PDB file of C-alpha atoms in Angstrom:
ATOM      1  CA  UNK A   1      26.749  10.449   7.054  1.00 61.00           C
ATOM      2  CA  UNK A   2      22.902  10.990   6.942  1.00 81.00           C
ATOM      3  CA  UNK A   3      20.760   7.939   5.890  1.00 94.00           C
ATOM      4  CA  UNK A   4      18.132   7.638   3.168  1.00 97.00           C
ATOM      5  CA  UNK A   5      14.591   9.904   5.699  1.00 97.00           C
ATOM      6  CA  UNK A   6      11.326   8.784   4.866  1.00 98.00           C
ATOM      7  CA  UNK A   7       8.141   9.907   6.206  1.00 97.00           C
ATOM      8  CA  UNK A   8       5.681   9.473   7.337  1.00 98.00           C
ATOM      9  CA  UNK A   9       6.827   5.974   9.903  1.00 97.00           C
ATOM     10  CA  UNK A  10       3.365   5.010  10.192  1.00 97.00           C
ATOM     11  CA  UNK A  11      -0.232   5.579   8.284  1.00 98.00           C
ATOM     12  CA  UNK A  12      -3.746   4.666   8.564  1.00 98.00           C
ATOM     13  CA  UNK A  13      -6.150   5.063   5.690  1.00 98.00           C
ATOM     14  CA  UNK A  14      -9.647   4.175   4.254  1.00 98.00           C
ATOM     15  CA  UNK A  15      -9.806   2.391   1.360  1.00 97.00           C
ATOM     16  CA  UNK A  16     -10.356   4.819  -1.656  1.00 97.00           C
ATOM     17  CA  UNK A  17      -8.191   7.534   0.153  1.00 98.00           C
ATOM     18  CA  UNK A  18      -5.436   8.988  -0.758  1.00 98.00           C
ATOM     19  CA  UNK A  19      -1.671   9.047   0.887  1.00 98.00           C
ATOM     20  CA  UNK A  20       1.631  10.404   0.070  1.00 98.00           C
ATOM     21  CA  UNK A  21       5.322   9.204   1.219  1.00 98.00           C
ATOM     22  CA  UNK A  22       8.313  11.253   1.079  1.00 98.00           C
ATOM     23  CA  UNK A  23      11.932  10.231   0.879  1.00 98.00           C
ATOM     24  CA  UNK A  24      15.109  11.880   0.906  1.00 97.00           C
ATOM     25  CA  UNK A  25      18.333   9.977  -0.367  1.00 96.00           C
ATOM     26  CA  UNK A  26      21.410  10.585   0.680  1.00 95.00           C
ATOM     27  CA  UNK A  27      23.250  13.411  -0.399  1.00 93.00           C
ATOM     28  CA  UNK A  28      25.026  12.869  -3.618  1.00 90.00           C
ATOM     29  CA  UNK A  29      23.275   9.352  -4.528  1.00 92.00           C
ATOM     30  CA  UNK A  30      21.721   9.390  -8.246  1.00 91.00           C
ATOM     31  CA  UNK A  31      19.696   6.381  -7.947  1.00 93.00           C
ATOM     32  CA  UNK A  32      16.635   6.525  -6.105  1.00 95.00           C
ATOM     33  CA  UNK A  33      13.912   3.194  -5.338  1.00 96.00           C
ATOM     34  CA  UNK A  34      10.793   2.673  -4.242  1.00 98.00           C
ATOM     35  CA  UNK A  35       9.984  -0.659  -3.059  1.00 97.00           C
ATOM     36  CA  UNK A  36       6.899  -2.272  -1.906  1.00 98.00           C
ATOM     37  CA  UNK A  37       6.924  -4.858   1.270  1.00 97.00           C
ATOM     38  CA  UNK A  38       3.827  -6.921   1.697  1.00 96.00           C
ATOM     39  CA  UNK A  39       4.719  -8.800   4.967  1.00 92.00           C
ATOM     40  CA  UNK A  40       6.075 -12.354   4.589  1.00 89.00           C
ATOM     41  CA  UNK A  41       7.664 -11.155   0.952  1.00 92.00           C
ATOM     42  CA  UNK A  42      10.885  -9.668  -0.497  1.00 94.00           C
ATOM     43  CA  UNK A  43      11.164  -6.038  -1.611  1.00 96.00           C
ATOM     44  CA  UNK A  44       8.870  -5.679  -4.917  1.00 95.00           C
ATOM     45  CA  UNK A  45      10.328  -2.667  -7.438  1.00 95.00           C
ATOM     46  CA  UNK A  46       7.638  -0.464  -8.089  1.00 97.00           C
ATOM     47  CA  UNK A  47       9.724   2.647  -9.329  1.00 96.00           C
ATOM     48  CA  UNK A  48      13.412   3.550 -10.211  1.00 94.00           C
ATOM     49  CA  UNK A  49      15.281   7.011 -10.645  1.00 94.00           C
ATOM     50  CA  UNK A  50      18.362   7.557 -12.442  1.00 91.00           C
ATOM     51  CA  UNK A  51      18.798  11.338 -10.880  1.00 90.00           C
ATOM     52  CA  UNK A  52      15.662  13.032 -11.880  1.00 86.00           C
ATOM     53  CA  UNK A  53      14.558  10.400 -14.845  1.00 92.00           C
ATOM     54  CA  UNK A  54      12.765   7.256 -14.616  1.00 93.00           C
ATOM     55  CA  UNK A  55      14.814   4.313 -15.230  1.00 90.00           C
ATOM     56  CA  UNK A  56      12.040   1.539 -14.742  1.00 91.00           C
ATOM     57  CA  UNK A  57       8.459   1.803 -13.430  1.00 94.00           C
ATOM     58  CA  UNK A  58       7.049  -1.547 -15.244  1.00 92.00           C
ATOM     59  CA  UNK A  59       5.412  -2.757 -12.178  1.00 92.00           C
ATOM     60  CA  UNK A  60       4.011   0.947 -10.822  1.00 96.00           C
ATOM     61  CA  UNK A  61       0.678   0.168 -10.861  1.00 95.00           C
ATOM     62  CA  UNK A  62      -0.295   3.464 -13.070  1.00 96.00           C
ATOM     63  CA  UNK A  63      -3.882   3.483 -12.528  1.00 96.00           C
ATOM     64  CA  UNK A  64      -3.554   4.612  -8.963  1.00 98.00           C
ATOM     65  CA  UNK A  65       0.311   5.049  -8.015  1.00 98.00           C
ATOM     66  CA  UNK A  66       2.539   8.016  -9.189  1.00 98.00           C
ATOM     67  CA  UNK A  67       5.734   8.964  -7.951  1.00 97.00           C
ATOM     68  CA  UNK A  68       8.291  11.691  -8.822  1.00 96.00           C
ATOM     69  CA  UNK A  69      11.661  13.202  -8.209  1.00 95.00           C
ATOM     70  CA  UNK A  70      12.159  16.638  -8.060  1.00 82.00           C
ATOM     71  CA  UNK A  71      15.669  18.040  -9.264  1.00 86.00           C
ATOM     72  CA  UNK A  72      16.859  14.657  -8.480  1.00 84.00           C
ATOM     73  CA  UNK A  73      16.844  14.775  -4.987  1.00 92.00           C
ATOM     74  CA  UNK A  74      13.865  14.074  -3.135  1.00 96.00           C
ATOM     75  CA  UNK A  75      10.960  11.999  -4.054  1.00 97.00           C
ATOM     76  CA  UNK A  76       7.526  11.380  -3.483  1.00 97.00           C
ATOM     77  CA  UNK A  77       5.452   8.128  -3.786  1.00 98.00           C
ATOM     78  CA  UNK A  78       1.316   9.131  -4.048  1.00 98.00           C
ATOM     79  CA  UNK A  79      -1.547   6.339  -3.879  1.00 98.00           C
ATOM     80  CA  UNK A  80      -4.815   7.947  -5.108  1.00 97.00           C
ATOM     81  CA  UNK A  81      -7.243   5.652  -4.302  1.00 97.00           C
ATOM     82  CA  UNK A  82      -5.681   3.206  -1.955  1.00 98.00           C
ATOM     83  CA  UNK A  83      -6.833  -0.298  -2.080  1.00 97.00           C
ATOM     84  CA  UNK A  84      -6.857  -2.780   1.007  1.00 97.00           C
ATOM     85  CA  UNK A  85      -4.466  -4.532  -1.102  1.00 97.00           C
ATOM     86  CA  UNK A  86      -1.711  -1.907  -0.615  1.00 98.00           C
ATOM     87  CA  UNK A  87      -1.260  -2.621   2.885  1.00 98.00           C
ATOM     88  CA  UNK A  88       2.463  -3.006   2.879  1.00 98.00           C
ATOM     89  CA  UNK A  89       5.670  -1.473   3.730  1.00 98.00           C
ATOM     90  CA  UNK A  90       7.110   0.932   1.362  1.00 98.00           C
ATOM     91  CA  UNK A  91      10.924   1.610   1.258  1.00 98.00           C
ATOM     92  CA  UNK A  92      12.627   3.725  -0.459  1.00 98.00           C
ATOM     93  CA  UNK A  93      16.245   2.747  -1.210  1.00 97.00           C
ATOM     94  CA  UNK A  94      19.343   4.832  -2.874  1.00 95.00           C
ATOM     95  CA  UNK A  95      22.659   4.390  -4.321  1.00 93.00           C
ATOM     96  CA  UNK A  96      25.087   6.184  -6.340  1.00 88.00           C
ATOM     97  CA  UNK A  97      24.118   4.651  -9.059  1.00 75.00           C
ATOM     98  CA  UNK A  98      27.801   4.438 -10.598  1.00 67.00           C
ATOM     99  CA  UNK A  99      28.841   1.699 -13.053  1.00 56.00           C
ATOM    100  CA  UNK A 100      30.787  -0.483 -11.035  1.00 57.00           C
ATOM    101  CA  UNK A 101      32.061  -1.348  -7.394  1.00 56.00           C
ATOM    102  CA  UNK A 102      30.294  -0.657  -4.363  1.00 58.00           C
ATOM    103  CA  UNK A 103      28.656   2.256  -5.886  1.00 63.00           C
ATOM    104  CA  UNK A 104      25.549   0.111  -6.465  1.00 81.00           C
ATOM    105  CA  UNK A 105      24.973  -0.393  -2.774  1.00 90.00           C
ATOM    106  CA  UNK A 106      21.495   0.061  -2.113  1.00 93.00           C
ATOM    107  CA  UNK A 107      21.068   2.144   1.244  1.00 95.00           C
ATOM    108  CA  UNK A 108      17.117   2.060   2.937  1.00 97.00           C
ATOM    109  CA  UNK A 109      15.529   3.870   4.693  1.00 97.00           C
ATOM    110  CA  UNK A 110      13.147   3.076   7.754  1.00 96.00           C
ATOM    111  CA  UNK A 111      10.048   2.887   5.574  1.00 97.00           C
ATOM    112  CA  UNK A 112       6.525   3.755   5.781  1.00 98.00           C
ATOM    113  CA  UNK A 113       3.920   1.024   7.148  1.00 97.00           C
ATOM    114  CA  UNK A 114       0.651   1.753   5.411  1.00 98.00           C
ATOM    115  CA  UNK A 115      -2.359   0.128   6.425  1.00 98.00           C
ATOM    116  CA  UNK A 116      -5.633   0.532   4.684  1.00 98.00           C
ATOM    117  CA  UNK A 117      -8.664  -0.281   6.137  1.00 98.00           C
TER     118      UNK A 117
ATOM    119  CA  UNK B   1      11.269  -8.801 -16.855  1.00 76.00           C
ATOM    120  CA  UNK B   2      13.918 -10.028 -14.685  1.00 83.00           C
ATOM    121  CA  UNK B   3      12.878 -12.794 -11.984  1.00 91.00           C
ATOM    122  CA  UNK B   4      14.675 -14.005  -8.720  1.00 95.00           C
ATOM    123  CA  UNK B   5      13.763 -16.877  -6.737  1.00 95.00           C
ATOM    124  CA  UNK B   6      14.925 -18.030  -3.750  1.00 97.00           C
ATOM    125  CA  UNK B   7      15.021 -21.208  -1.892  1.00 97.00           C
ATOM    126  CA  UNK B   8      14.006 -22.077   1.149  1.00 97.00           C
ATOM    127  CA  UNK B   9      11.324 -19.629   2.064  1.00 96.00           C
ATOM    128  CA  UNK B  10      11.691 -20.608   5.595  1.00 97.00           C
ATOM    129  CA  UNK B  11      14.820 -22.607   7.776  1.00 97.00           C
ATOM    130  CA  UNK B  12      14.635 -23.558  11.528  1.00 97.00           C
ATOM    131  CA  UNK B  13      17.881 -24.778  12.441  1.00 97.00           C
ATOM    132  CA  UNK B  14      19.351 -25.661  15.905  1.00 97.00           C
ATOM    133  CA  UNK B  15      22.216 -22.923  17.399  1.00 97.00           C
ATOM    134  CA  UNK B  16      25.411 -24.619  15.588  1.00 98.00           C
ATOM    135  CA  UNK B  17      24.522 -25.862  12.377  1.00 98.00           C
ATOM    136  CA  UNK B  18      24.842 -24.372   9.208  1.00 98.00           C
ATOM    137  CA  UNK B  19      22.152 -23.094   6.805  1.00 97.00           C
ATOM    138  CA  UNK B  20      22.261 -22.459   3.316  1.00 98.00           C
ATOM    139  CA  UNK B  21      20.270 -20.452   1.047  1.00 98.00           C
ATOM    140  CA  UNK B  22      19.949 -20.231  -3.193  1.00 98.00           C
ATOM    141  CA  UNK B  23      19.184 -17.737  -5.466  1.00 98.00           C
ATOM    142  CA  UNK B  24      18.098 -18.092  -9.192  1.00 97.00           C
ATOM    143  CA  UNK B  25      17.795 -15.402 -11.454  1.00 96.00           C
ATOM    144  CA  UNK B  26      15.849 -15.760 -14.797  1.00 94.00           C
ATOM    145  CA  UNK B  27      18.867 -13.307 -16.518  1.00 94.00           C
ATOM    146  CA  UNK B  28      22.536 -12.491 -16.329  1.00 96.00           C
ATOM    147  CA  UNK B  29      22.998 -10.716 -13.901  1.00 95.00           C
ATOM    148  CA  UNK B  30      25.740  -7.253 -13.356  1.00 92.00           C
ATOM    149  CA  UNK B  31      26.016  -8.826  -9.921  1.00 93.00           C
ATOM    150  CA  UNK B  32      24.009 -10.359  -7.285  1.00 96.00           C
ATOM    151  CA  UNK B  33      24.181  -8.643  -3.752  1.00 96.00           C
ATOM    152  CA  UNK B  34      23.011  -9.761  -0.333  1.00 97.00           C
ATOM    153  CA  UNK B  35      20.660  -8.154   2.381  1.00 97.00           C
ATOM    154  CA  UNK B  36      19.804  -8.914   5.515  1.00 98.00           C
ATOM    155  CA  UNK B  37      16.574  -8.080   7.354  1.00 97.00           C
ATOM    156  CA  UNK B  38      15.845  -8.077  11.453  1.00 96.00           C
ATOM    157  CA  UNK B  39      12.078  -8.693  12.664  1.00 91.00           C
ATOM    158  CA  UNK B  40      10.799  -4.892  11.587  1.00 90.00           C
ATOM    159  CA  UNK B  41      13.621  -3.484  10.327  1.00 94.00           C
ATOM    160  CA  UNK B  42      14.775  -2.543   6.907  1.00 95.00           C
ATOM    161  CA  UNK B  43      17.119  -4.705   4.705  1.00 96.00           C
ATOM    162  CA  UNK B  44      20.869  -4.025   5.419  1.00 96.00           C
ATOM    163  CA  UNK B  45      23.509  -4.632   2.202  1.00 95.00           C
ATOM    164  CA  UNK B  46      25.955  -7.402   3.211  1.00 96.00           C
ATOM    165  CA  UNK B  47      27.753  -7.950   0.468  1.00 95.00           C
ATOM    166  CA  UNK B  48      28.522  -7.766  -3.371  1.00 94.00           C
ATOM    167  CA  UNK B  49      29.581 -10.362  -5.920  1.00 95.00           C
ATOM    168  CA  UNK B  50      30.500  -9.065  -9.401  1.00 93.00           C
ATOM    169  CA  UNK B  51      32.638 -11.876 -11.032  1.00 94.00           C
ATOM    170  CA  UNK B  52      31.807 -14.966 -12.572  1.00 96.00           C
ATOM    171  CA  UNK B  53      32.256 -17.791  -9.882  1.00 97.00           C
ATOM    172  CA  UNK B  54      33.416 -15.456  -7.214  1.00 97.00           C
ATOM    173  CA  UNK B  55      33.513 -16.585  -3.418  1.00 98.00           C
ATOM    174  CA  UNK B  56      33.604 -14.401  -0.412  1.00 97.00           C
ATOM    175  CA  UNK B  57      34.035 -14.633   2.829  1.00 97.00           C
ATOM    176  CA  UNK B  58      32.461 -12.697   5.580  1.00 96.00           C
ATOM    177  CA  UNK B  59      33.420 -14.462   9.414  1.00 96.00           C
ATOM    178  CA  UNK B  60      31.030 -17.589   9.279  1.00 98.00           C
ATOM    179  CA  UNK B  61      29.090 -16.333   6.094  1.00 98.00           C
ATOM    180  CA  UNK B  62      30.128 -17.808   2.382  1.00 98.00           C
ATOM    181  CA  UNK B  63      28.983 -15.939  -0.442  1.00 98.00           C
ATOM    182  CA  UNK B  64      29.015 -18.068  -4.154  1.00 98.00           C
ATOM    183  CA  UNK B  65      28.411 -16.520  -7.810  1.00 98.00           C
ATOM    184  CA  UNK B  66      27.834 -18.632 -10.635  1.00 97.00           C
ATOM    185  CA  UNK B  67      29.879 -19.553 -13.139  1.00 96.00           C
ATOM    186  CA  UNK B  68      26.912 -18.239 -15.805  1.00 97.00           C
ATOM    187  CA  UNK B  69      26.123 -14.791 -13.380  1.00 96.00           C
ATOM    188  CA  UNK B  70      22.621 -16.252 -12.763  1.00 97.00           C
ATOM    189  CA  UNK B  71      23.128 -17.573  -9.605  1.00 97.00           C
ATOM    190  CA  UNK B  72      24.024 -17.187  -6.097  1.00 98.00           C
ATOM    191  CA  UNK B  73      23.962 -18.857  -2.831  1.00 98.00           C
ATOM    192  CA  UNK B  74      24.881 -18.152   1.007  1.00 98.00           C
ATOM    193  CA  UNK B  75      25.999 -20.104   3.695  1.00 98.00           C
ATOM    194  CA  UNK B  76      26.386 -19.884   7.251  1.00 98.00           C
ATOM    195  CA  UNK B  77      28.498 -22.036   9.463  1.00 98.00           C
ATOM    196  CA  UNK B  78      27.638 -22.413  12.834  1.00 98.00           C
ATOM    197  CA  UNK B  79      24.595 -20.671  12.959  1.00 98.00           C
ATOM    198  CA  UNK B  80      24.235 -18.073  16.402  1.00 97.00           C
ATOM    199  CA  UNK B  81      20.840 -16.624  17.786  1.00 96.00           C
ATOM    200  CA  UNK B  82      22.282 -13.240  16.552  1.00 96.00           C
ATOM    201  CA  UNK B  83      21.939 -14.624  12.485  1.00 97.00           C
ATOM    202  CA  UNK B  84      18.307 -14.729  12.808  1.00 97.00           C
ATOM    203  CA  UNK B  85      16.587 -12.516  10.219  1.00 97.00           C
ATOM    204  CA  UNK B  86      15.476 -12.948   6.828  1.00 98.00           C
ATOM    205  CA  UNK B  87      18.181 -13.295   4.204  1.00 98.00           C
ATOM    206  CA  UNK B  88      17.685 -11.699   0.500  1.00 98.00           C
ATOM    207  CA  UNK B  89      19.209 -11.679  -2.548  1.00 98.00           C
ATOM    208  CA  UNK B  90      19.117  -9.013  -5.278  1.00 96.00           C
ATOM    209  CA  UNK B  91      20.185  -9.294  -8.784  1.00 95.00           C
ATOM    210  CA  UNK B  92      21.364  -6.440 -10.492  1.00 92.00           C
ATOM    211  CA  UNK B  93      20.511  -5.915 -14.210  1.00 89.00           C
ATOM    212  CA  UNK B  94      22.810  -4.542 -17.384  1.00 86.00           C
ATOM    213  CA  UNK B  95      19.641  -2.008 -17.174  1.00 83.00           C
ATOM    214  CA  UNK B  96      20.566  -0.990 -13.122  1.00 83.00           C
ATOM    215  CA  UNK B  97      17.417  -2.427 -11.953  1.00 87.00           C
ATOM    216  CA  UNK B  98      17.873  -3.999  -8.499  1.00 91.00           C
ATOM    217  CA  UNK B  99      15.363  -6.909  -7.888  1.00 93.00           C
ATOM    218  CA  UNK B 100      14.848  -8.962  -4.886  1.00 95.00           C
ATOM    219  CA  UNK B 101      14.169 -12.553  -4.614  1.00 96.00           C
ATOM    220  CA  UNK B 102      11.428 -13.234  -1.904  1.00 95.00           C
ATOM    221  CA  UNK B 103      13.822 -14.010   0.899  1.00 97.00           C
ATOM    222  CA  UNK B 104      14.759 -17.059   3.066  1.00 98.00           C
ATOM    223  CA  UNK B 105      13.816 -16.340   6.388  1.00 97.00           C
ATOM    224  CA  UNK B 106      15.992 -18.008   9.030  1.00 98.00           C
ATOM    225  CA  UNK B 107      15.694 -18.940  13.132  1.00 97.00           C
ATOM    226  CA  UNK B 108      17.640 -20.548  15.214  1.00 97.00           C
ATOM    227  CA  UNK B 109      16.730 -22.498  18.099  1.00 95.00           C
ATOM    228  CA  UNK B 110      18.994 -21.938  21.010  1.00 90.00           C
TER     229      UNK B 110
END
């Protein structure tokens, strides 16, 4: 079974650019997560999918991030500006997003290390 | 909105003993699930813990739920080089969200 593809690995911006991640869950899973990673932290939720729909996005910072899922499958995390302050590692995460068992498993991907400079 | 903190950030232990690591959340939780992360990897699910005051056993790691679903702790017997890594919990919410708590990062001296 395929795991959750993200891409770009690695990225190197100026400050006030602008830089977009892709994922790609694995087949089948509803829910879909971005996470941020500043280094020395745990995972911080920025967004949540439920299929195509956004379960949760209360700490997207909405000035400058936007994400999206299109049909439900794959998704894409935009900064626009970065800050130096967004130096992190961003994961995205997926499960199957059923009600009980295993199903809410969260699988992650390699991530993308962004550094702005 | 929903917390989850973990204690200790950091544990140096010698090869042998055992380390243990706590998780609080600020609500109920659905269930609490463990992750562990390598030196620049990606966390990795290790287990799950849906009922009230559950225990599970995984080889040399003991997973604890809460009698009131808020929270959670993990322990390690007999520590190895090979357990090194950063240990996280992650509360699950009635509303599906999946939050982390910041992680207890472990080493072991050989």
């Amino acid at each position: 079974e395929a795991g959750v593809a993200q891409s770009p690995r690695y990225k190197i911006i100026e400050k006030r650019q602008s830089v977009a991640f892709w994922c790609n869950p694995i087949s089948g899973h509803a829910t879909l997560y971005w996470y941020q990673q500043i280094l020395g932290q745990g995972p911080k939720l920025l967004i949540q999918f439920q299929n195509n729909g956004v379960v949760d996005d209360s700490q997207l910072p909405k000035d400058r991030f936007s994400a999206e899922r299109l049909k439900g499958v794959d998704s894409t995390l935009k900064i626009q500006p970065a800050k130096l302050e967004d130096s992190a590692v961003y994961l995205c995460a997926s499960s199957l997003g059923k009600a009980r068992g295993r199903d809410t498993e969260a699988f992650f991907g390699q991530g993308t290390r962004l550094t702005v400079v | 909105g929903q917390q989850v903190m973990q204690i200790p950030q950091y544990q140096h232990v010698q090869e042998g003993e055992d380390f243990t690591t706590y998780c609080n959340s600020s609500t109920t939780l659905s269930n609490i699930q463990w992750y562990k992360q390598r030196p620049g990897g990606h966390p990795v699910f290790l287990i799950q813990l849906v009922k009230s005051g559950e225990v599970k056993k995984q080889k040399r790691l003991t997973f604890q739920f809460g009698e009131a679903k808020k929270n959670s702790s993990l322990h390690i017997t007999a520590t190895q080089t090979t357990d090194v890594g950063t240990y996280f919990c992650a509360g699950l919410s009635s509303a599906r969200q999946l939050t982390f708590g910041s992680g207890t990062q472990l080493t072991v001296l050989p």
